[in-house]
Coordinates of C-alpha atoms in Angstrom, one line a residue:
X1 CA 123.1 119.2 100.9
X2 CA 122.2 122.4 98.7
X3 CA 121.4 125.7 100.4
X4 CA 120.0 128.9 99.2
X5 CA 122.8 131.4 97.6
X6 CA 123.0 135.0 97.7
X7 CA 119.4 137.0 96.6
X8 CA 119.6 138.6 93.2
X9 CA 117.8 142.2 92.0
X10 CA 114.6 142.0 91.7
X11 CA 113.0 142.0 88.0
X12 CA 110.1 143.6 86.9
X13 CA 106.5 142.0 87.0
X14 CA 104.6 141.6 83.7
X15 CA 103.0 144.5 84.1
X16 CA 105.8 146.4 84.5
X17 CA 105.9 147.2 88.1
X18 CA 108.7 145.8 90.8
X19 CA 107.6 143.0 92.5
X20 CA 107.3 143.2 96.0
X21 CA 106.0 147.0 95.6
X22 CA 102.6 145.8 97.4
X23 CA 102.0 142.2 98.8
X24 CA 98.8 143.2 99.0
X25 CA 98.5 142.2 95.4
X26 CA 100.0 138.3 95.9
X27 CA 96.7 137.1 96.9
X28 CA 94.2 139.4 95.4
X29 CA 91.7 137.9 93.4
X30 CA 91.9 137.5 89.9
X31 CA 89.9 135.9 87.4
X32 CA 92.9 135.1 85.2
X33 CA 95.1 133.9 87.8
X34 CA 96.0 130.8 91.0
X35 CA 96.6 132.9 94.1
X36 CA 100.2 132.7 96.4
X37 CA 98.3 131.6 99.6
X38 CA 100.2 128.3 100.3
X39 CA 102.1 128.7 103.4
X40 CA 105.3 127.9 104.3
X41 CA 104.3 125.5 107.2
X42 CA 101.8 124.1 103.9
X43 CA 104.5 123.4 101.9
X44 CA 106.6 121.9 104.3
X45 CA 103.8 119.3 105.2
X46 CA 102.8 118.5 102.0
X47 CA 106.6 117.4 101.3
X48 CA 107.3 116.0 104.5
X49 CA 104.0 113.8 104.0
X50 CA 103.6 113.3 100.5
X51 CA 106.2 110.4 100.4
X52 CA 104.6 108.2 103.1
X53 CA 101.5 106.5 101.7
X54 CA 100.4 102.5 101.4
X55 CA 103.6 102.0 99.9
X56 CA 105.1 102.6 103.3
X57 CA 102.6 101.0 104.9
X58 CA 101.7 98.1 102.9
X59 CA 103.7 96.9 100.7
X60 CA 107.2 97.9 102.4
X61 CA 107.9 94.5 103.9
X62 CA 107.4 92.9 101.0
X63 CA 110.9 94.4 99.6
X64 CA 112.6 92.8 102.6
X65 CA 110.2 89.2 102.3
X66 CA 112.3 89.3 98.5
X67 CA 116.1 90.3 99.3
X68 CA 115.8 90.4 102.5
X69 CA 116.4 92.8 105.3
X70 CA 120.4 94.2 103.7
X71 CA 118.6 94.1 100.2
X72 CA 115.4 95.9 101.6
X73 CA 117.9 98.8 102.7
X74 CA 119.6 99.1 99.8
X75 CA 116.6 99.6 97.8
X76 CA 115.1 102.1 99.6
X77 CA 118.6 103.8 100.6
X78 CA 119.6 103.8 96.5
X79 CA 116.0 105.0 96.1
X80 CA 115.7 107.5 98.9
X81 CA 119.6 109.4 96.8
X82 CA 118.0 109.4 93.8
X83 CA 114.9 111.0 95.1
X84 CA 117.1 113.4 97.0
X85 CA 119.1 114.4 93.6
X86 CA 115.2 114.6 92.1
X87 CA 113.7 117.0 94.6
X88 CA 116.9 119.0 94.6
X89 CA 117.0 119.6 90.9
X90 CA 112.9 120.1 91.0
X91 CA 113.8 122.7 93.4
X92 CA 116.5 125.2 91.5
X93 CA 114.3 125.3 88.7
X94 CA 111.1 125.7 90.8
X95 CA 112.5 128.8 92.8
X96 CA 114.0 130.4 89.9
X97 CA 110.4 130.2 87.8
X98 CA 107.4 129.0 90.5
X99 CA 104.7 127.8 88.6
X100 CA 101.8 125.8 88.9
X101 CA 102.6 123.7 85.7
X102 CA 106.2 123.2 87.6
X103 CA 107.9 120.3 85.5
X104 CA 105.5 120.2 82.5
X105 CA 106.1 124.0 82.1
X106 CA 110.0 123.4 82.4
X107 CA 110.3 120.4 80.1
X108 CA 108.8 122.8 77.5
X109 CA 111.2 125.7 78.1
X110 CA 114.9 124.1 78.7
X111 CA 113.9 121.0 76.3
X112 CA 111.2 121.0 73.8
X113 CA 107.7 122.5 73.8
X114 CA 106.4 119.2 72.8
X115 CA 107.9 117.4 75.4
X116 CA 106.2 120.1 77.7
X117 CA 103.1 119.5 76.2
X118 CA 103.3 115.3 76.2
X119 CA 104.6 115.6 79.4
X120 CA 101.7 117.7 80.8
X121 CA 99.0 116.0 79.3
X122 CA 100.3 112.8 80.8
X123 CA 100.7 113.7 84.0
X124 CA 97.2 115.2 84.2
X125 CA 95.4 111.8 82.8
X126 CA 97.9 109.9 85.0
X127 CA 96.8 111.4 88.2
X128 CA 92.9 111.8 87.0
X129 CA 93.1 107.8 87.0
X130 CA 94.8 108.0 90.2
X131 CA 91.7 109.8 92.2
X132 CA 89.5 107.0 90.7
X133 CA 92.2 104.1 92.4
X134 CA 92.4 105.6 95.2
X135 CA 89.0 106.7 95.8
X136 CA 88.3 102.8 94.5
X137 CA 90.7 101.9 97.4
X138 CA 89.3 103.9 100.0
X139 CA 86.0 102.0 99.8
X140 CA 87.4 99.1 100.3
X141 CA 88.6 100.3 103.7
X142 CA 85.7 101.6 104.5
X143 CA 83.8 97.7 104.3
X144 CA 86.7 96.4 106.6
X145 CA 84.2 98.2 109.3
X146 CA 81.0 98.1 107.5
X147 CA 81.1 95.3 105.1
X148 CA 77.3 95.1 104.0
X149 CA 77.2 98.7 102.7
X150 CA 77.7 99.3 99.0
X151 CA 81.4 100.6 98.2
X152 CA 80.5 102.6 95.5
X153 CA 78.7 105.1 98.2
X154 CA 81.9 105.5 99.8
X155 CA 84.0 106.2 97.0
X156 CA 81.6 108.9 96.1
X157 CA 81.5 110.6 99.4
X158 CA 85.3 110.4 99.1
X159 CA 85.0 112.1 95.7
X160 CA 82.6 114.6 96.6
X161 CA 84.7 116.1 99.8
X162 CA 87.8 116.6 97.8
X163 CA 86.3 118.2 95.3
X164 CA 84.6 120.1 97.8
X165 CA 87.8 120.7 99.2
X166 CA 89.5 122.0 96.2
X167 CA 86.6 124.0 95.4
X168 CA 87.1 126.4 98.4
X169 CA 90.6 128.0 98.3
X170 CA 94.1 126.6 97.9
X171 CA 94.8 127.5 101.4
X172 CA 92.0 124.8 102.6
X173 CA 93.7 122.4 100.2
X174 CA 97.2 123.4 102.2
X175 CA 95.5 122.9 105.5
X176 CA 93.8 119.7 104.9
X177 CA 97.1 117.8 103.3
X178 CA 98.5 119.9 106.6
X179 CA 96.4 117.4 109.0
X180 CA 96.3 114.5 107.1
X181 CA 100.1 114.6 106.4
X182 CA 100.9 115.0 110.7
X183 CA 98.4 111.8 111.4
X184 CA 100.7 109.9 109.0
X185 CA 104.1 111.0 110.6
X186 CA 102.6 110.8 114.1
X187 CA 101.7 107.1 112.9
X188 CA 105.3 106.5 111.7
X189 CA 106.7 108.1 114.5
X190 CA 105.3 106.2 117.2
X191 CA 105.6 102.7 115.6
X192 CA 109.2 103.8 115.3
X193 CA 109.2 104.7 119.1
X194 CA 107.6 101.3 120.0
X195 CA 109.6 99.2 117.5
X196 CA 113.4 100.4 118.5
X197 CA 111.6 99.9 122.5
X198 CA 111.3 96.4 121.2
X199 CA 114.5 96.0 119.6
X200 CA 116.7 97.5 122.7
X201 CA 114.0 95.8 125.5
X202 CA 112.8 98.9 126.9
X203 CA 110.0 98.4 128.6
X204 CA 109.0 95.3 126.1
X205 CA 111.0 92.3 127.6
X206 CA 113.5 90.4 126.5
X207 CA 115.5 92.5 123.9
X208 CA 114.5 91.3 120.4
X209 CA 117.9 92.8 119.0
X210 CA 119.0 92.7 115.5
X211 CA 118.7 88.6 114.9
X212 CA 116.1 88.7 112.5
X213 CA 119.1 90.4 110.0
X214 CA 121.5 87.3 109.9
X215 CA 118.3 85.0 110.1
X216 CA 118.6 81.8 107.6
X217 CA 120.4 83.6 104.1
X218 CA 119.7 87.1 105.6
X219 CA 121.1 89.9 105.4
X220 CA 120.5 89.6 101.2
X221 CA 118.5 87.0 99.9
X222 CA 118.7 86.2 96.4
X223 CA 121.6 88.2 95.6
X224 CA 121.7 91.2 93.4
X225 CA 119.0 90.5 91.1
X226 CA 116.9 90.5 93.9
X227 CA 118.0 93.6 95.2
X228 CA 117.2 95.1 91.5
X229 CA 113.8 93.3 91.7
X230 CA 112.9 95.6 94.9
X231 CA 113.9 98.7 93.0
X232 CA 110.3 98.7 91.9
X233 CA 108.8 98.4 94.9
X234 CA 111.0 100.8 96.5
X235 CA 110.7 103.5 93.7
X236 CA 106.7 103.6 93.7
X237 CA 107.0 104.1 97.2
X238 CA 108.8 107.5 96.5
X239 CA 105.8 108.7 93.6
X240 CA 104.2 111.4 94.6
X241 CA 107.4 113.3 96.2
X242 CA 107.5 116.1 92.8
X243 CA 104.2 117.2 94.7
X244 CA 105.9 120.2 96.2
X245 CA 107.2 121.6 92.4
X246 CA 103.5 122.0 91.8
X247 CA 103.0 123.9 95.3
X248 CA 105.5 126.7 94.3
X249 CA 103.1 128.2 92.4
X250 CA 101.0 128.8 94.6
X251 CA 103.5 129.5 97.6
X252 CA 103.6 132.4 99.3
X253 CA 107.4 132.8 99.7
X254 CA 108.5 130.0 96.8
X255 CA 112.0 130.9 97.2
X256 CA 112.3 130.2 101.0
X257 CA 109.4 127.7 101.4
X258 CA 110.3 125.6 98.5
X259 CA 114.0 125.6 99.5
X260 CA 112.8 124.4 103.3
X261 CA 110.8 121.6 101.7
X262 CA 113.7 120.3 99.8
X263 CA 116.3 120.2 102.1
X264 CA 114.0 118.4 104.8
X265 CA 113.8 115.2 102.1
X266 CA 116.9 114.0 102.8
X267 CA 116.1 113.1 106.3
X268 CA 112.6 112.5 106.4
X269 CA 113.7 109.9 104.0
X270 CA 116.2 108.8 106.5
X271 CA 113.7 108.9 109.5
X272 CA 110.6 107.5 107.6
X273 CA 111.3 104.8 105.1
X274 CA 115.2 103.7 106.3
X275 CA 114.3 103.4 110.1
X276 CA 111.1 101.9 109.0
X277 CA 112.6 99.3 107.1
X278 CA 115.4 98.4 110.0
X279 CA 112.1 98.0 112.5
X280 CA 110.4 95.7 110.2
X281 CA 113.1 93.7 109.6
X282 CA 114.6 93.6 113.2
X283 CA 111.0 92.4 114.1
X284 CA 109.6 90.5 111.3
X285 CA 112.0 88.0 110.2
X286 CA 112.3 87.5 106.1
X287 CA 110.3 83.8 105.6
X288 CA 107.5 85.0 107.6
X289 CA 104.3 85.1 104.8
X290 CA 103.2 88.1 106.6
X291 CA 105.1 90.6 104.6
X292 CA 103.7 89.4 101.3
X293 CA 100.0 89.3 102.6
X294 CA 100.5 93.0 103.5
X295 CA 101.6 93.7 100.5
X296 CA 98.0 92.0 98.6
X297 CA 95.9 94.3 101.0
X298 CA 95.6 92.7 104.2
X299 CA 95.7 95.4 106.6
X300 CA 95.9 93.2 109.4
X301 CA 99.3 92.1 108.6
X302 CA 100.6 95.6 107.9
X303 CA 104.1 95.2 109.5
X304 CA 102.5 98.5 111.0
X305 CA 100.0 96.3 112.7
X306 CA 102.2 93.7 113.5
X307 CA 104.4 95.8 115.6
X308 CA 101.5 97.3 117.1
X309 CA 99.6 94.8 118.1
X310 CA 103.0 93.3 119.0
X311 CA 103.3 96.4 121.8
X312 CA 99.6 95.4 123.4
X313 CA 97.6 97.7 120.9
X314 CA 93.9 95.1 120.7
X315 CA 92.8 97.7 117.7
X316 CA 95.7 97.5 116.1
X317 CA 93.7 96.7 112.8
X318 CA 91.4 99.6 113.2
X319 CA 93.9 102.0 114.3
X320 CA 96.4 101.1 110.3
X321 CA 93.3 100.9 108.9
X322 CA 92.3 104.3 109.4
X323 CA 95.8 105.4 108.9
X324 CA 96.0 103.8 105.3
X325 CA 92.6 105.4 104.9
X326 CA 94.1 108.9 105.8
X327 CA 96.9 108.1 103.2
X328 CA 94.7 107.1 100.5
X329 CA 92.3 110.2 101.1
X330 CA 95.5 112.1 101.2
X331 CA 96.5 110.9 97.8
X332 CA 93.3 111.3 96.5
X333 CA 93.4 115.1 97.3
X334 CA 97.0 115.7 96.1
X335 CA 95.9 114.1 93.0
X336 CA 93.0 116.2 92.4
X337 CA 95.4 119.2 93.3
X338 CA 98.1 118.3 91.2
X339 CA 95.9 117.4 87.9
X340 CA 93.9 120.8 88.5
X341 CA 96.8 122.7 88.5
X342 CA 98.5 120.5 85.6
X343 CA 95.9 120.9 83.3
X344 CA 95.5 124.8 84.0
X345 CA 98.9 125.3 83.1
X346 CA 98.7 123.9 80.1
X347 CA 96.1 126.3 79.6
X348 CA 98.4 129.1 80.6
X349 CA 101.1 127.3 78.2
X350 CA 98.0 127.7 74.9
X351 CA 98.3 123.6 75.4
X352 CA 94.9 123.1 76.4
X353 CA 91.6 125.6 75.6
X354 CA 91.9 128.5 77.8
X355 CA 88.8 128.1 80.0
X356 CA 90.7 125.4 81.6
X357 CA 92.8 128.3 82.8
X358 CA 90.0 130.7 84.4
X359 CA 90.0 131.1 88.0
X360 CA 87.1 132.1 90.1
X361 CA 87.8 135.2 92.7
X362 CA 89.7 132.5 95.2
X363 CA 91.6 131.5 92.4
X364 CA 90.7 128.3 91.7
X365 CA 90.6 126.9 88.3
X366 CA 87.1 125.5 88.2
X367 CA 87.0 124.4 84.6
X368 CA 89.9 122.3 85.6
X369 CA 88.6 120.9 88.7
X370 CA 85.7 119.9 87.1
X371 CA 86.8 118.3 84.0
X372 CA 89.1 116.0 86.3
X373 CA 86.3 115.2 88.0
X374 CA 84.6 114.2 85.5
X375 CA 87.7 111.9 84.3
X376 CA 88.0 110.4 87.5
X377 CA 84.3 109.7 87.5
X378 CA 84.4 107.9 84.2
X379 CA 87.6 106.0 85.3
X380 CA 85.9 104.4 88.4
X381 CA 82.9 103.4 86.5
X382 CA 84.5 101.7 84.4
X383 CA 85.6 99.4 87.3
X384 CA 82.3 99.0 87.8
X385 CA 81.2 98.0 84.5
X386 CA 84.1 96.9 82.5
X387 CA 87.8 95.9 85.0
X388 CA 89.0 95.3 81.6
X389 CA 89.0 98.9 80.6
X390 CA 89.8 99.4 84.6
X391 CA 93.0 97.6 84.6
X392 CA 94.3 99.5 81.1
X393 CA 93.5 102.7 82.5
X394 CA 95.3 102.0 85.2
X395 CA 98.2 100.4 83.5
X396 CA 98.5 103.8 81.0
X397 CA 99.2 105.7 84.5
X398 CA 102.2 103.4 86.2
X399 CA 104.8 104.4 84.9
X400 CA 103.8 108.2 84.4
X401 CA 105.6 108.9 87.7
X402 CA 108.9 107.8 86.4
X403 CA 108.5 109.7 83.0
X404 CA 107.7 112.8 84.8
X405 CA 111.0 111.9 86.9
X406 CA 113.1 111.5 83.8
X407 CA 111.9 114.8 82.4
X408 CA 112.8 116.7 85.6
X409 CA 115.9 115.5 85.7
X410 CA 116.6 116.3 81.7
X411 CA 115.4 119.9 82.3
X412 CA 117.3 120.5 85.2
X413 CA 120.6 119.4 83.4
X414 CA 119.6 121.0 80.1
X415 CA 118.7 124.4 82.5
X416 CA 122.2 124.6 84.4
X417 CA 124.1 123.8 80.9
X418 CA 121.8 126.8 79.5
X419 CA 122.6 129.0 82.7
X420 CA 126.5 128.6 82.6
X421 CA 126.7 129.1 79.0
X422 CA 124.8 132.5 78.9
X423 CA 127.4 133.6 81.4
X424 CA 125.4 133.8 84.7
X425 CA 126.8 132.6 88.0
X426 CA 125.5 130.0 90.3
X427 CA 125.1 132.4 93.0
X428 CA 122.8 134.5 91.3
X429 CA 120.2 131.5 92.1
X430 CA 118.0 131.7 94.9
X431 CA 119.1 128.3 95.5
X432 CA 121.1 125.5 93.1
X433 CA 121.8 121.8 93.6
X434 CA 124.8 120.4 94.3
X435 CA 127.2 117.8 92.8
X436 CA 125.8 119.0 89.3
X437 CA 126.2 116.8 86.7
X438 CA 125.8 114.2 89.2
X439 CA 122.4 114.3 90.6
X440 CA 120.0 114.6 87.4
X441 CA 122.3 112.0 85.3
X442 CA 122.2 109.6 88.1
X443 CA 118.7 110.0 87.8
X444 CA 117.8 110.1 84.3
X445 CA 119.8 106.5 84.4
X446 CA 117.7 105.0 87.4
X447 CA 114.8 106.0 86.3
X448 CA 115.4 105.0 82.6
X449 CA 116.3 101.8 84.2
X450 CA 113.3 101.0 86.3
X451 CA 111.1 101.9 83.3
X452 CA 112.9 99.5 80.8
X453 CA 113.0 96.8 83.8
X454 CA 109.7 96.9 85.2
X455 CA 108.5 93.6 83.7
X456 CA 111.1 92.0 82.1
X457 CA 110.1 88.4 82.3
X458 CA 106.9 89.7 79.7
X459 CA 109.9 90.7 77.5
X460 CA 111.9 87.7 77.9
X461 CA 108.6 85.6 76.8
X462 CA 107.5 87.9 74.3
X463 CA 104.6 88.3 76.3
X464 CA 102.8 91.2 74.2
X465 CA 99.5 91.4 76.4
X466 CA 101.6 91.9 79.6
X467 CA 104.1 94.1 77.8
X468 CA 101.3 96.3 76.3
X469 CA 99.5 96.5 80.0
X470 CA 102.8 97.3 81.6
X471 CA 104.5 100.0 79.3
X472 CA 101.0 101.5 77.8
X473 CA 102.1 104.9 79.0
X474 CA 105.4 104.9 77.2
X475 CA 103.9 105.1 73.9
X476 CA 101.5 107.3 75.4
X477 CA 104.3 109.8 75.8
X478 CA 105.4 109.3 72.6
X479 CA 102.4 109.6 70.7
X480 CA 101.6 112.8 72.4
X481 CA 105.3 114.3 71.7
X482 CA 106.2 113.4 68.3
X483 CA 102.3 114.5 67.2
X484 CA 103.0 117.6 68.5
X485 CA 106.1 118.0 67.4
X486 CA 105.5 117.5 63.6
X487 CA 102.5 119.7 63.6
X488 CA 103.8 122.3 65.3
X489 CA 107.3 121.7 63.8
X490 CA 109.1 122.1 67.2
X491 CA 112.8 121.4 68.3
X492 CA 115.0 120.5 71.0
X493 CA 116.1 124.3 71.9
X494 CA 120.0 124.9 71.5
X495 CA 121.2 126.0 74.8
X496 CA 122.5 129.1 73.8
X497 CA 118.4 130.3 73.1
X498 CA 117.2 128.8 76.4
X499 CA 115.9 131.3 78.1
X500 CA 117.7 131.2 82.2
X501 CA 115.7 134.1 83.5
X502 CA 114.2 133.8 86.4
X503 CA 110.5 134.5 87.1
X504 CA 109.3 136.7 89.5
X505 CA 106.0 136.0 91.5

């Protein structure tokens, strides 16, 4: 696990002065500037919570309903490593330069400013579309209790209070994802007191032990291609996790917070999804046809539920429904976060118009917000009006998550090639990943991987509609870096040129 070396000099601000000469001046308003009023407790939450979301949920049992309850856990185990190796790479380079634009921002400076810029761009339309899904999705939780009221209201409302939300201050973005984030890992928590209660027979009689694991063809079903199969499921269960490089900008104390954060995903990847899977599968055996209804929607056979309802919970369906609820609102207000802050750094980066990049007296960048609203806005009604267009704008954002992935793992390698080179030391980092090379080229070949293998029976059958809807955002991607690159004539930086220095809040 990586810790945090030994503290370096500090280097002088932009303006000349040495940092930390008044902290007074960290969250002073500015109309040019996001303000550091993230806390530490913030940060922590927001990576603690921002992996568990319906993917958890929902569509978790359907990984062990296709290999099985062994190739379930090797899914999410092979998943939860690479995520690990992700988040620590994301954070060396996000506490040695803390910015909002986090990955975008790096792709641009240890790779290519084009890939910064395609990068950017698509992440920003990716989770734009994302707000309009999830705020889509949250309606439809909303009819499970009142089914005769128009969903389109509710997805507004939903809209309207995380705009509102990330209208205030950053800090009432930090404390809402703070409370939404603990009813989530309460949730987990307790079904994973009541499930291993099950398991062992306390207090639930008899002892359901660990049958349901060598039940029929378990432990793996279907062998390794099935195992590979559930990669996909496992792996979008994960998005969301490169969340917290986007916080350090805004941290108070990126080099400690962001550290904290980091180190905690190992085992809340351990506690959340691993134990989660070795309840559902201890309880739920394989063939039952209530891990793939989950996975279509049906809330009331969650494995969540299940187990609930299971340990004498009569609301069970209520209680997961407003759960998932809390996780989709949660999304929905990460998203809006995370494409604000996207879309003013490339701004600050002179990728985007620089009114994107003005900030009101809280520092928030209101040209930003408001665009994205808009986006999201026109994304969801064309769900109403045309599913056709829905489903392609939709399709364009899968597999952004995994692109952004690959380019953090690219600039993290490319960044401690640079760093060595130039002569510097590892412990003049505020904090450095460990097993370098390994982490960010296991990656980069994982994600690579899931990317090329996300529908490979449209490949196989030359299925061009299916393959078009499925990789629409890789040529996305490319189309935004190669344009880029040959107008602005722009090149892969030797690492000699990179620049290593770290930047100074």
């Amino acid at each position: 696990m990586s810790v945090p070396t030994a503290h370096t000099d500090e280097a002088p601000s932009p303006a000349g002065k040495p940092q930390g000469a008044t902290k007074a001046t960290e969250s002073k308003a500015s109309d040019n500037g996001v303000q550091r009023n993230l806390k530490t407790r913030h940060v922590s939450m927001i990576a603690l919570g921002g992996c568990i979301g319906t993917g958890l949920f929902m569509t978790s049992g359907s990984t062990i309903s296709k290999a099985g309850p062994g190739g379930g856990l090797v899914a999410y185990l092979a998943m939860g490593i690479m995520v690990y190796f992700l988040m620590t790479s994301l954070g060396e380079l996000a506490t040695n330069q803390p910015v909002s634009g986090s990955f975008a921002t790096y792709n641009a400076k240890y790779v290519d400013p084009a890939l910064g810029f395609a990068m950017g761009w698509n992440y920003w339309l990716n989770w734009a579309i994302t707000i309009a899904v999830d705020i889509s999705t949250a309606a439809i939780l909303m009819q499970y209790w009142l089914p005769k009221t128009p969903g389109w209201i509710w997805s507004l409302l939903v809209l309207a209070f995380i705009l509102i939300i990330n209208a205030l201050t950053v800090s009432a973005f930090g404390e809402t994802e703070y409370w939404l984030s603990l009813i989530k890992i309460v949730t987990v928590v307790v079904f994973l007191i009541l499930g291993f209660c099950m398991i062992f027979g306390i207090m639930f009689k008899p002892a359901v032990g660990f049958s349901n694991f060598t039940y029929k063809d378990a432990p793996f079903v279907g062998g390794i291609p099935a195992i590979l199969s559930v990669f996909l499921i496992a792996g979008f269960s994960f998005q969301g996790t490169e969340l917290v490089g986007v916080t350090a900008g805004e941290s108070k104390d990126p080099e400690h917070a962001v550290p904290k954060a980091i180190n905690s995903v190992f085992w809340r990847i351990l506690i959340f999804y691993i134990l989660s899977i070795v309840v559902i599968a201890a309880l739920i055996p394989y063939t039952s046809p209530n891990l793939l209804s989950s996975a279509n929607g049906d809330i009331a056979m969650s494995p969540f539920t299940l187990v609930f309802k299971r340990a004498g919970l009569a609301f069970a369906a209520s209680l997961m429904n407003a759960v998932v609820l809390t996780a989709v609102i949660s999304s929905a207000n990460s998203g809006m976060y995370a494409s604000t802050r996207m879309l003013y750094s490339l701004s600050e980066d002179h990728y985007a118009p620089k009114i994107f990049s003005k900030t009101t007296k809280h520092g928030i960048p209101l040209a930003s917000l408001a665009v994205t609203t808009i986006i999201a806005l026109l994304a969801f009604s064309t769900s109403i009006y045309g599913q056709k267009i829905y489903m392609w704008l939709v399709a364009a954002s899968g597999l952004t998550g995994f692109i952004a992935w690959v380019g953090i793992a690219l600039s993290h390698f490319r960044f401690r090639r640079a760093f060595i080179k130039q002569g510097h030391k590892l412990s003049e980092l505020k904090y450095h990943a460990k097993l370098f090379p390994l982490g960010p080229i296991l990656a980069l070949i994982l994600c690579i991987a899931i990317i090329c293998g996300q529908n490979i029976s449209a490949i196989i059958n030359f299925d061009w509609k299916e393959i078009g809807i499925t990789y629409l955002s890789v040529p996305l991607v490319l189309i935004l870096y190669f344009g880029y690159k040959i107008k602005n004539h722009t090149h892969i930086i030797p690492l000699d040129e990179i620049d290593v220095s770290p930047h100074r809040p």
